[in-house]
Coordinates of C-alpha atoms and ligand atoms in Angstrom, one line a residue:
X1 CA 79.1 -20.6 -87.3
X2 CA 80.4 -22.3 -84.0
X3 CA 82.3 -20.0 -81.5
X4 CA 83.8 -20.9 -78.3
X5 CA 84.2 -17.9 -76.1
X6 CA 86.6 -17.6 -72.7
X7 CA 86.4 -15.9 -70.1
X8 CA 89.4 -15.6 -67.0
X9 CA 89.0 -11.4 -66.0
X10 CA 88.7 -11.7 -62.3
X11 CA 87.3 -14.9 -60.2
X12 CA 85.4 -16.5 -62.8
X13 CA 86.9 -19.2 -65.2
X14 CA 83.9 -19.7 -67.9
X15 CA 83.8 -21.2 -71.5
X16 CA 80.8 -21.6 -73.8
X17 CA 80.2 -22.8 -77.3
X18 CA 77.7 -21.3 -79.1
X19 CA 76.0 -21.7 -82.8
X20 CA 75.3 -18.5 -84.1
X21 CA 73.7 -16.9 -87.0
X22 CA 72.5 -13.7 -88.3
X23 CA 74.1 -10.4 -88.6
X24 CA 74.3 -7.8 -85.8
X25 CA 71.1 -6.5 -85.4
X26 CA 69.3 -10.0 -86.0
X27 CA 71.7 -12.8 -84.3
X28 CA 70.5 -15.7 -83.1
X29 CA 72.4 -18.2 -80.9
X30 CA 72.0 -21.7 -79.5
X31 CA 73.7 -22.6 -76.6
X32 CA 75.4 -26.1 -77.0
X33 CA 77.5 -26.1 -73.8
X34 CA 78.7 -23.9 -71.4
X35 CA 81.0 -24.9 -68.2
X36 CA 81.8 -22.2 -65.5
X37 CA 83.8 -22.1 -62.1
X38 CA 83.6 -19.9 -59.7
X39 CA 86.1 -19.3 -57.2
X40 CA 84.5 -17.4 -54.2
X41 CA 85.0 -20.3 -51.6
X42 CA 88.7 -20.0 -52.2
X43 CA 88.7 -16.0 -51.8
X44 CA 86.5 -15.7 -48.7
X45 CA 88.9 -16.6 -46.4
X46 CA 90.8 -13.2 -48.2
X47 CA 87.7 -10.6 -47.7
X48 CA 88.3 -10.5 -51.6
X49 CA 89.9 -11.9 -54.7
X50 CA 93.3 -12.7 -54.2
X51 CA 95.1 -12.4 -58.0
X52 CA 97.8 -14.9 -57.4
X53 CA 95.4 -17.5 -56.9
X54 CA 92.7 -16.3 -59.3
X55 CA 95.5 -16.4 -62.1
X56 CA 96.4 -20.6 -60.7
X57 CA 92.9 -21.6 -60.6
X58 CA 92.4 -20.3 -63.8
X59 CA 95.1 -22.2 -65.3
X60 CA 94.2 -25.2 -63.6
X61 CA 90.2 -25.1 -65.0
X62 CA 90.8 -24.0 -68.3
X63 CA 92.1 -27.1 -69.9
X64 CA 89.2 -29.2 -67.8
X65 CA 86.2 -26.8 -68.9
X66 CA 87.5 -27.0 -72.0
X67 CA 87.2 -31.0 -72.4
X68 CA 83.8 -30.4 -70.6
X69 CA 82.2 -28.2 -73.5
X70 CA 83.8 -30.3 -75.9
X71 CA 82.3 -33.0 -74.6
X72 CA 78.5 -31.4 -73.8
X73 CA 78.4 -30.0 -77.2
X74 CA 79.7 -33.5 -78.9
X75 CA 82.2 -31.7 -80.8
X76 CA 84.8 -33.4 -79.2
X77 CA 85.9 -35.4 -82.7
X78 CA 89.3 -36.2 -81.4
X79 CA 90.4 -38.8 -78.8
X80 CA 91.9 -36.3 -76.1
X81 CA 95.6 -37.0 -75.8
X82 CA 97.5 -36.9 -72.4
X83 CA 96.3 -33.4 -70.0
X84 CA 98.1 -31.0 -68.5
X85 CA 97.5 -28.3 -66.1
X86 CA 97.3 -25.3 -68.4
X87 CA 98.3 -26.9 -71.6
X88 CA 95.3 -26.7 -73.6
X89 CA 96.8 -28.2 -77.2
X90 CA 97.7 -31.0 -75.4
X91 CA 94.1 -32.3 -74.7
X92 CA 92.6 -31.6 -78.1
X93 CA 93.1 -32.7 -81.3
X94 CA 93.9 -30.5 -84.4
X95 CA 90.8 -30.5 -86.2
X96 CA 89.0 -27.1 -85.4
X97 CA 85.5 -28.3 -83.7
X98 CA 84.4 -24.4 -83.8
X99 CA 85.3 -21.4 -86.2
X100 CA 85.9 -18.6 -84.2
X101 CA 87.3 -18.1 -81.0
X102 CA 86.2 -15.0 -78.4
X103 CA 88.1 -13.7 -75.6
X104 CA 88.3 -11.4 -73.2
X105 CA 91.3 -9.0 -72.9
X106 CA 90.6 -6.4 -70.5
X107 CA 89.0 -4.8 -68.4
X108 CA 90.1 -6.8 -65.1
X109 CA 92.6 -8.1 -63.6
X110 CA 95.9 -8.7 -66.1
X111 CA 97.6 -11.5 -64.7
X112 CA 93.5 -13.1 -64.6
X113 CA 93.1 -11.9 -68.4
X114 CA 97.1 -13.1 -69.8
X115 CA 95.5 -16.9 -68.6
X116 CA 92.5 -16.8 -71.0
X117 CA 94.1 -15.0 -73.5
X118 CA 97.6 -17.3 -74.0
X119 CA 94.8 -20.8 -73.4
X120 CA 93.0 -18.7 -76.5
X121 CA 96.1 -18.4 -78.5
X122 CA 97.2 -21.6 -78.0
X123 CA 94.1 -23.0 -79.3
X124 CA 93.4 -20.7 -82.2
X125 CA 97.0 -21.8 -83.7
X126 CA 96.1 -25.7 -83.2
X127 CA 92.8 -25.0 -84.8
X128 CA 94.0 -22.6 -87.2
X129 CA 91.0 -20.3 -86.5
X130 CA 90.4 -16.2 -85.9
X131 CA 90.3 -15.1 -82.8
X132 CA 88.6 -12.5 -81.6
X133 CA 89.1 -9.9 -78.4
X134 CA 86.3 -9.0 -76.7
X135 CA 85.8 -5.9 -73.9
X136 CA 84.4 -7.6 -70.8
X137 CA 81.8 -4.7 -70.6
X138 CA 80.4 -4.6 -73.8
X139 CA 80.4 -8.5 -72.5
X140 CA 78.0 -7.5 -69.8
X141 CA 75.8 -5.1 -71.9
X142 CA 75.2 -7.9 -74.1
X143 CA 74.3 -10.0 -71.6
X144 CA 71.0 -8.9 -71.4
X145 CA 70.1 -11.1 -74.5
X146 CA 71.6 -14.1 -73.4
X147 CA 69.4 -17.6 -72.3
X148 CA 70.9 -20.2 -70.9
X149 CA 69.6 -23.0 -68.5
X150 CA 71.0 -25.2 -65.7
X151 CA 72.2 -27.6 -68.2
X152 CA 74.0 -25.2 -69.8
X153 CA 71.7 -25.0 -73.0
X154 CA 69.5 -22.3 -74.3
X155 CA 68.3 -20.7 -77.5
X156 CA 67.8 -16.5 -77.9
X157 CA 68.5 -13.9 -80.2
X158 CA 69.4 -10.5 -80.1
X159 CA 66.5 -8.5 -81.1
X160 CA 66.4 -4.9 -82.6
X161 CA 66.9 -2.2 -80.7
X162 CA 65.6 1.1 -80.5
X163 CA 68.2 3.7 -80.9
X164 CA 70.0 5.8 -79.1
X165 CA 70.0 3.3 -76.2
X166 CA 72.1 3.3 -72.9
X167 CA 73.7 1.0 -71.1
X168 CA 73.9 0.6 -66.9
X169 CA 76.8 -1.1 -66.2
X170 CA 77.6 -1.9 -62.3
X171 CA 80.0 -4.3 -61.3
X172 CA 82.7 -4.8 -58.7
X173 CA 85.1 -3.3 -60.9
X174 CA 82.9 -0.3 -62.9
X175 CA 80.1 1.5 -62.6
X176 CA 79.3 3.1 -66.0
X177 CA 76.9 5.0 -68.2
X178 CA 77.3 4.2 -71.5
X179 CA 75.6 5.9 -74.6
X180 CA 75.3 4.4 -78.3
X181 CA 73.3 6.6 -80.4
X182 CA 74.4 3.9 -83.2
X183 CA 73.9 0.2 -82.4
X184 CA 77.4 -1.8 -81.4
X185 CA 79.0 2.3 -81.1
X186 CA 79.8 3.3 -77.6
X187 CA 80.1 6.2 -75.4
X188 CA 81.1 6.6 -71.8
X189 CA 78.9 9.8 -70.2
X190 CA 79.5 9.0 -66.9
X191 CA 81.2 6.9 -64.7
X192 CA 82.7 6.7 -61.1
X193 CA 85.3 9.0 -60.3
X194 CA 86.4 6.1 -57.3
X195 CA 85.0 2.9 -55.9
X196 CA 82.5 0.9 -58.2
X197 CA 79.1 0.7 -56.7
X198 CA 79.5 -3.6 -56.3
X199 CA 83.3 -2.8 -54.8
X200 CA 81.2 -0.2 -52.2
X201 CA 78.7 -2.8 -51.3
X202 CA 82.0 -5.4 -51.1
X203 CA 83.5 -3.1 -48.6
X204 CA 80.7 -2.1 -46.5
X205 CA 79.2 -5.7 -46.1
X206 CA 83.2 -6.4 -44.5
X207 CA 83.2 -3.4 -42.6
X208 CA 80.0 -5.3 -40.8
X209 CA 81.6 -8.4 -40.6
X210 CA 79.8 -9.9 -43.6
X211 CA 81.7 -12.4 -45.9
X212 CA 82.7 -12.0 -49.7
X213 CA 80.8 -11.1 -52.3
X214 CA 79.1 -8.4 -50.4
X215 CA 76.3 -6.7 -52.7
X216 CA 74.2 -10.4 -52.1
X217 CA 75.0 -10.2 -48.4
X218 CA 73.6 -6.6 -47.7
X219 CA 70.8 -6.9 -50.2
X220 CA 69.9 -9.7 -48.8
X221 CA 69.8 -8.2 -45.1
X222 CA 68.2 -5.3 -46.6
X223 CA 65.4 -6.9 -48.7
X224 CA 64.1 -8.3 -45.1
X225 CA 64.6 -4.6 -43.4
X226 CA 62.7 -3.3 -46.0
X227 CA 59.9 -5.5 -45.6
X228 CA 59.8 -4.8 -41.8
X229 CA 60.0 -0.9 -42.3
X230 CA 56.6 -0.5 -44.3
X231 CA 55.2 -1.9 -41.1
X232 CA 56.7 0.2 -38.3
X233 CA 58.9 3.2 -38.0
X234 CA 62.2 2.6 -37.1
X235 CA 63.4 3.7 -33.7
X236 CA 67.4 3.8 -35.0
X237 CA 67.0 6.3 -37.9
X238 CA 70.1 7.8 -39.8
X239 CA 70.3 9.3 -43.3
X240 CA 73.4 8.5 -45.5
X241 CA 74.9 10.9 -48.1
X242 CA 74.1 10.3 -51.8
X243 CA 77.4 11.4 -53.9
X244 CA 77.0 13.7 -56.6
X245 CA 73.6 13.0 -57.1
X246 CA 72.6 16.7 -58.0
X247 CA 76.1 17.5 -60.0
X248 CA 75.1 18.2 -63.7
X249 CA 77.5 15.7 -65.1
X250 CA 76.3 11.8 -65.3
X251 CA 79.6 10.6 -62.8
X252 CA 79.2 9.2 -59.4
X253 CA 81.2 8.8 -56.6
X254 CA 81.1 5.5 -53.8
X255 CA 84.2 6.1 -51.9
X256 CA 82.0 8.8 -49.5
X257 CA 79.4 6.6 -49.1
X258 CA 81.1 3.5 -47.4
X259 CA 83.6 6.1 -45.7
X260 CA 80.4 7.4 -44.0
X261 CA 79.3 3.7 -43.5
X262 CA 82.6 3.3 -41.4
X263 CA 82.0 6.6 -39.8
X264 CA 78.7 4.9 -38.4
X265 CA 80.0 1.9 -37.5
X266 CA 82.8 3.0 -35.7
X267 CA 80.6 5.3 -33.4
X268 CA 78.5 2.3 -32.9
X269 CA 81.2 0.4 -31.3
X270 CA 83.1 -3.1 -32.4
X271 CA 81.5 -4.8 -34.7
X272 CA 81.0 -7.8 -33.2
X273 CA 78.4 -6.1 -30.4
X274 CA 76.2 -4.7 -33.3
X275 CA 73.1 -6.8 -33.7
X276 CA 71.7 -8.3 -36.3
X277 CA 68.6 -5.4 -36.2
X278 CA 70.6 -2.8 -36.2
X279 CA 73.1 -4.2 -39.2
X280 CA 69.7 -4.9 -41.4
X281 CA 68.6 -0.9 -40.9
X282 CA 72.4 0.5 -41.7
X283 CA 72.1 -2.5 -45.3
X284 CA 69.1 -0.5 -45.4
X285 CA 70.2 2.6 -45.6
X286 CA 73.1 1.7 -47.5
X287 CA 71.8 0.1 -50.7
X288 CA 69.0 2.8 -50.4
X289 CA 71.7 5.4 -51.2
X290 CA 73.8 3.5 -53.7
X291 CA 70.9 2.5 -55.7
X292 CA 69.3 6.4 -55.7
X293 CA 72.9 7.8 -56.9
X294 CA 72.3 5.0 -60.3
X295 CA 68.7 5.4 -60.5
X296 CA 68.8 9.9 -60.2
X297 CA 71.6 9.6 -62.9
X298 CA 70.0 7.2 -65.3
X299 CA 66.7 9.0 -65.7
X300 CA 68.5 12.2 -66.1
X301 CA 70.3 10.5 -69.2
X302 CA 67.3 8.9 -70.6
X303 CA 65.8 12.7 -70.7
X304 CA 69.0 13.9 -72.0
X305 CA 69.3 12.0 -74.7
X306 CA 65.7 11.0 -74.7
X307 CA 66.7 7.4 -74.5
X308 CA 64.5 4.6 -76.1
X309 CA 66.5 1.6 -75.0
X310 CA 68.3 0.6 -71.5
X311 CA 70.3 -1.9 -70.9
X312 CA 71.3 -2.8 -67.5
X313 CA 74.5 -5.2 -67.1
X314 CA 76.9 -6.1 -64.6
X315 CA 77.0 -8.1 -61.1
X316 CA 75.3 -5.1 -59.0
X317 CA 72.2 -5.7 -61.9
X318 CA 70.8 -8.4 -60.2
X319 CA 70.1 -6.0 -57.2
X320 CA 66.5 -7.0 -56.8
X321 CA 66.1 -3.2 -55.2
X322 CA 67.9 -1.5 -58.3
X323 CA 65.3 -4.0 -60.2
X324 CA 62.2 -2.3 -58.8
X325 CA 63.5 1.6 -58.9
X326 CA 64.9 1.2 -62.7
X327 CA 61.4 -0.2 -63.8
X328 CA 59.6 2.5 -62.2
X329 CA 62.0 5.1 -64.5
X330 CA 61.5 3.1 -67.5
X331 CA 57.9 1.9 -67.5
X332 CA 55.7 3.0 -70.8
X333 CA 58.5 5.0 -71.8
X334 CA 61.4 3.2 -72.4
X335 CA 62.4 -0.6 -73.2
X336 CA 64.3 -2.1 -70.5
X337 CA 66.7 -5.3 -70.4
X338 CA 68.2 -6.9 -67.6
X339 CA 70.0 -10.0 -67.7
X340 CA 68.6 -13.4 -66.4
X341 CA 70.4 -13.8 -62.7
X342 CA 72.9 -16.8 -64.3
X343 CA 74.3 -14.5 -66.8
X344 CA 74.3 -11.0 -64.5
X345 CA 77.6 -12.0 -62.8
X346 CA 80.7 -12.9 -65.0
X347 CA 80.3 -15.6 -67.5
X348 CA 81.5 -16.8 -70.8
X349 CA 78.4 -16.4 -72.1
X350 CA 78.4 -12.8 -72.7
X351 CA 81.5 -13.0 -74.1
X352 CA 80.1 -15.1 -76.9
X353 CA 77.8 -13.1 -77.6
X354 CA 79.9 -9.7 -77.8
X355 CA 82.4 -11.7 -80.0
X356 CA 80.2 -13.2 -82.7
X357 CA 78.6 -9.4 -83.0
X358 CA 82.4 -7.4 -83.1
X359 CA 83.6 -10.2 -85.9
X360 CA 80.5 -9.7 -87.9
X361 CA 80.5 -6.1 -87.5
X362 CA 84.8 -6.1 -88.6
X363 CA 83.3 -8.2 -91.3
X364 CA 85.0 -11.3 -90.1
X365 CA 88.6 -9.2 -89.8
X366 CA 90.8 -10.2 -86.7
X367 CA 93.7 -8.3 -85.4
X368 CA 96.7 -10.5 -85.3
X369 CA 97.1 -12.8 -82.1
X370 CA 100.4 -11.3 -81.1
X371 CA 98.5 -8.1 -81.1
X372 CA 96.1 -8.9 -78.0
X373 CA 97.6 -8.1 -74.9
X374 CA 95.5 -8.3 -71.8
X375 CA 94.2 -4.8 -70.7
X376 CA 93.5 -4.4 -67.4
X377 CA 92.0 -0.9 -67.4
X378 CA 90.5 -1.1 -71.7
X379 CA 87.6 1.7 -71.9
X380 CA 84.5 0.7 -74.4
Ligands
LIG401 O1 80.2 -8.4 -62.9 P1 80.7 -9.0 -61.7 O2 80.3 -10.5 -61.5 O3 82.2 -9.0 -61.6 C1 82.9 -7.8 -62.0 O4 83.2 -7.7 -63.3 O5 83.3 -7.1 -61.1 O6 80.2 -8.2 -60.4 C2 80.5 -8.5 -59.1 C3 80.0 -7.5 -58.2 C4 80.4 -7.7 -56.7 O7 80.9 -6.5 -56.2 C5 79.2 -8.2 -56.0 O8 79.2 -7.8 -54.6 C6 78.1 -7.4 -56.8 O9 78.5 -7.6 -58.1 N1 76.8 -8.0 -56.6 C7 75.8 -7.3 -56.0 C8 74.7 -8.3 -55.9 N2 75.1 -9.4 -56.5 C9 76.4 -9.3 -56.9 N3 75.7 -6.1 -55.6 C10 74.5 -5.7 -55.0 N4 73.4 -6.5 -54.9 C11 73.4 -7.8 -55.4 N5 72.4 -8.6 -55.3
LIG402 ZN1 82.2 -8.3 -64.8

């Protein structure tokens, strides 16, 4: 079946049409167009994403991507009639081109997720087709499987996994441990109790003057410290805390961490007279900590509940450190997935995916359309 998934939670604007077979633990899926925007030009000049105009841009792309993946995928059967910002059913003709319909409701930001989910409705009615909700994490776990290339085309499929498995999920908005001891069945056994791990590296990397998104930014700076520090010790040494990395429970805490980052900086002096060096050492430092609080907490889940599968999802996943430390936990022992850098921030993609596997899984059932209501805070 052809499914067209959309996805509008924060900066992102993202649809993708898909061809999918199988059932949920043997899915395959070929790409036949996918169409993204991003938006982080327009929120730098905020430190951050700005909702009111996250919400606008989202309007304003929608009904454009949407002719685009019509058009990649050749499914556009219909002469498009007049456009209109954010009036999808004007530009496509009644005839369904795809049979299902995925998109996110939550988690994010609402007035981010209302603009996906009304374009969704709209069209699901004028193609008379289900459509389906999907969580924006289980959206990132599922990422891992996805293929895609810089055309926009791609062919994978979801292979079988071990069981029980356990999902990593870092992002700007969540920093999760998720447990499914039954394929497509989660459980949250641990999660941040304050800042997300990518919303800690956000605020650090502008507490040094570094622009938006921040976890590139201070990996980046400390990918090249790291380098440097196998070769000589550093004269400007410092230790930062790691939150509750010896607590018994699988949670974690961020807000500590950049509050001892400001600490630093402050004692420093402004930030405009700290150099370059010393801002590579304090990245250093910084993503040294954050990544051991994920790393400690992980392999002391996969013992737990003597994990065969991991799955590591999210924006933070593309962390090339976080990379390196999670294979060392993992290797011989247990399978790992990460997701291919295009599809480790938010995409449409992932959403596809996710969608095709919930409606299979419901055995093609699809709560009502006036049912889904964006969800800003929705737990897997
Ligand atoms: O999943 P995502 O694209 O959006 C949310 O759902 O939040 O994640 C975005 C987050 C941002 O906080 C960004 O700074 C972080 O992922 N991020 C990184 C890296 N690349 C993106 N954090 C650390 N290291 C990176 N290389
Ligand atoms: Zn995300």
């Amino acid at each position: 079946m052809k499914i067209l998934s959309i996805e509008t939670s924060c900066d992102d604007t993202g649809i993708t049409i898909m061809e999918a077979t199988g059932g949920i633990t043997n899915a395959s899926f070929k790409v036949l167009a996918d169409s993204s925007n991003s938006q982080i030009k327009l929120h730098i000049p905020f430190g951050g994403v700005y909702p009111a105009l996250a919400k606008r841009e989202h309007a304003k792309n929608l009904p454009i991507l949407l002719e685009e993946v019509l058009k990649q995928s050749k499914l556009d059967k219909k002469a498009p009639t007049p456009k209109g910002v954010g009036v999808p059913t004007a530009s496509v003709g009644n005839e369904a081109p795809v049979d299902l319909i995925a998109v996110t409701y939550g988690p994010g930001l609402e007035m981010c997720l209302w603009e996906g989910i009304v374009f969704a409705k709209e069209l699901a009615k004028k193609w008379d087709i289900p459509l389906m909700p999907v969580d924006h994490m289980e959206g990132h776990a599922c990422s891992v499987f996805g293929k895609k290339n810089e055309k926009g085309k791609g062919k994978f499929n979801v292979p079988k996994i071990q069981m029980p498995a356990l999902a990593l999920l870092v992002s700007g908005g969540h920093t999760q441990l998720v447990l499914s001891k039954k394929w497509m069945q989660y459980e949250i056994i641990g999660e941040t109790l304050d800042d997300a791990v990518g919303e800690a590296f956000d605020k650090v990397a502008r507490m040094m003057g570094l622009p938006y998104p921040g976890g590139p930014e201070i990996s980046k700076l400390a990918e090249e410290e790291r380098i440097k520090e196998k070769e000589a010790l550093s004269a400007f040494s410092f230790t930062l805390p790691r939150p509750m990395l010896h607590t018994k429970n699988f949670d974690f805490s961020y807000s500590g961490l950049k509050t001892a980052v400001l600490y630093m900086l402050q004692k420093i002096g402004p930030v405009e007279n700290i150099s370059e060096e010393i801002k590579k050492k304090i990245a250093l430092e910084f993503e040294n900590a954050a990544i051991e609080c994920l790393v400690y907490k992980t392999s002391k889940a996969i013992e737990k509940y003597k994990i065969k599968t991991l799955l590591v999802g999210g924006g933070v996943s593309c962390n090339a450190h976080l990379q390196r430390e999670i294979k060392k936990i993992t290797k011989g022992k247990v399978k790992l997935f990460v997701p291919d850098r295009n599809l480790s921030g938010d995409n449409s993609l992932m959403i596809g995916i996710a969608g095709y596997l919930e409606f299979i899984k419901n055995k093609k059932k699809v709560p009502k359309p006036e049912t889904i209501k964006a969800t800003g805070n929705l737990k897997l």
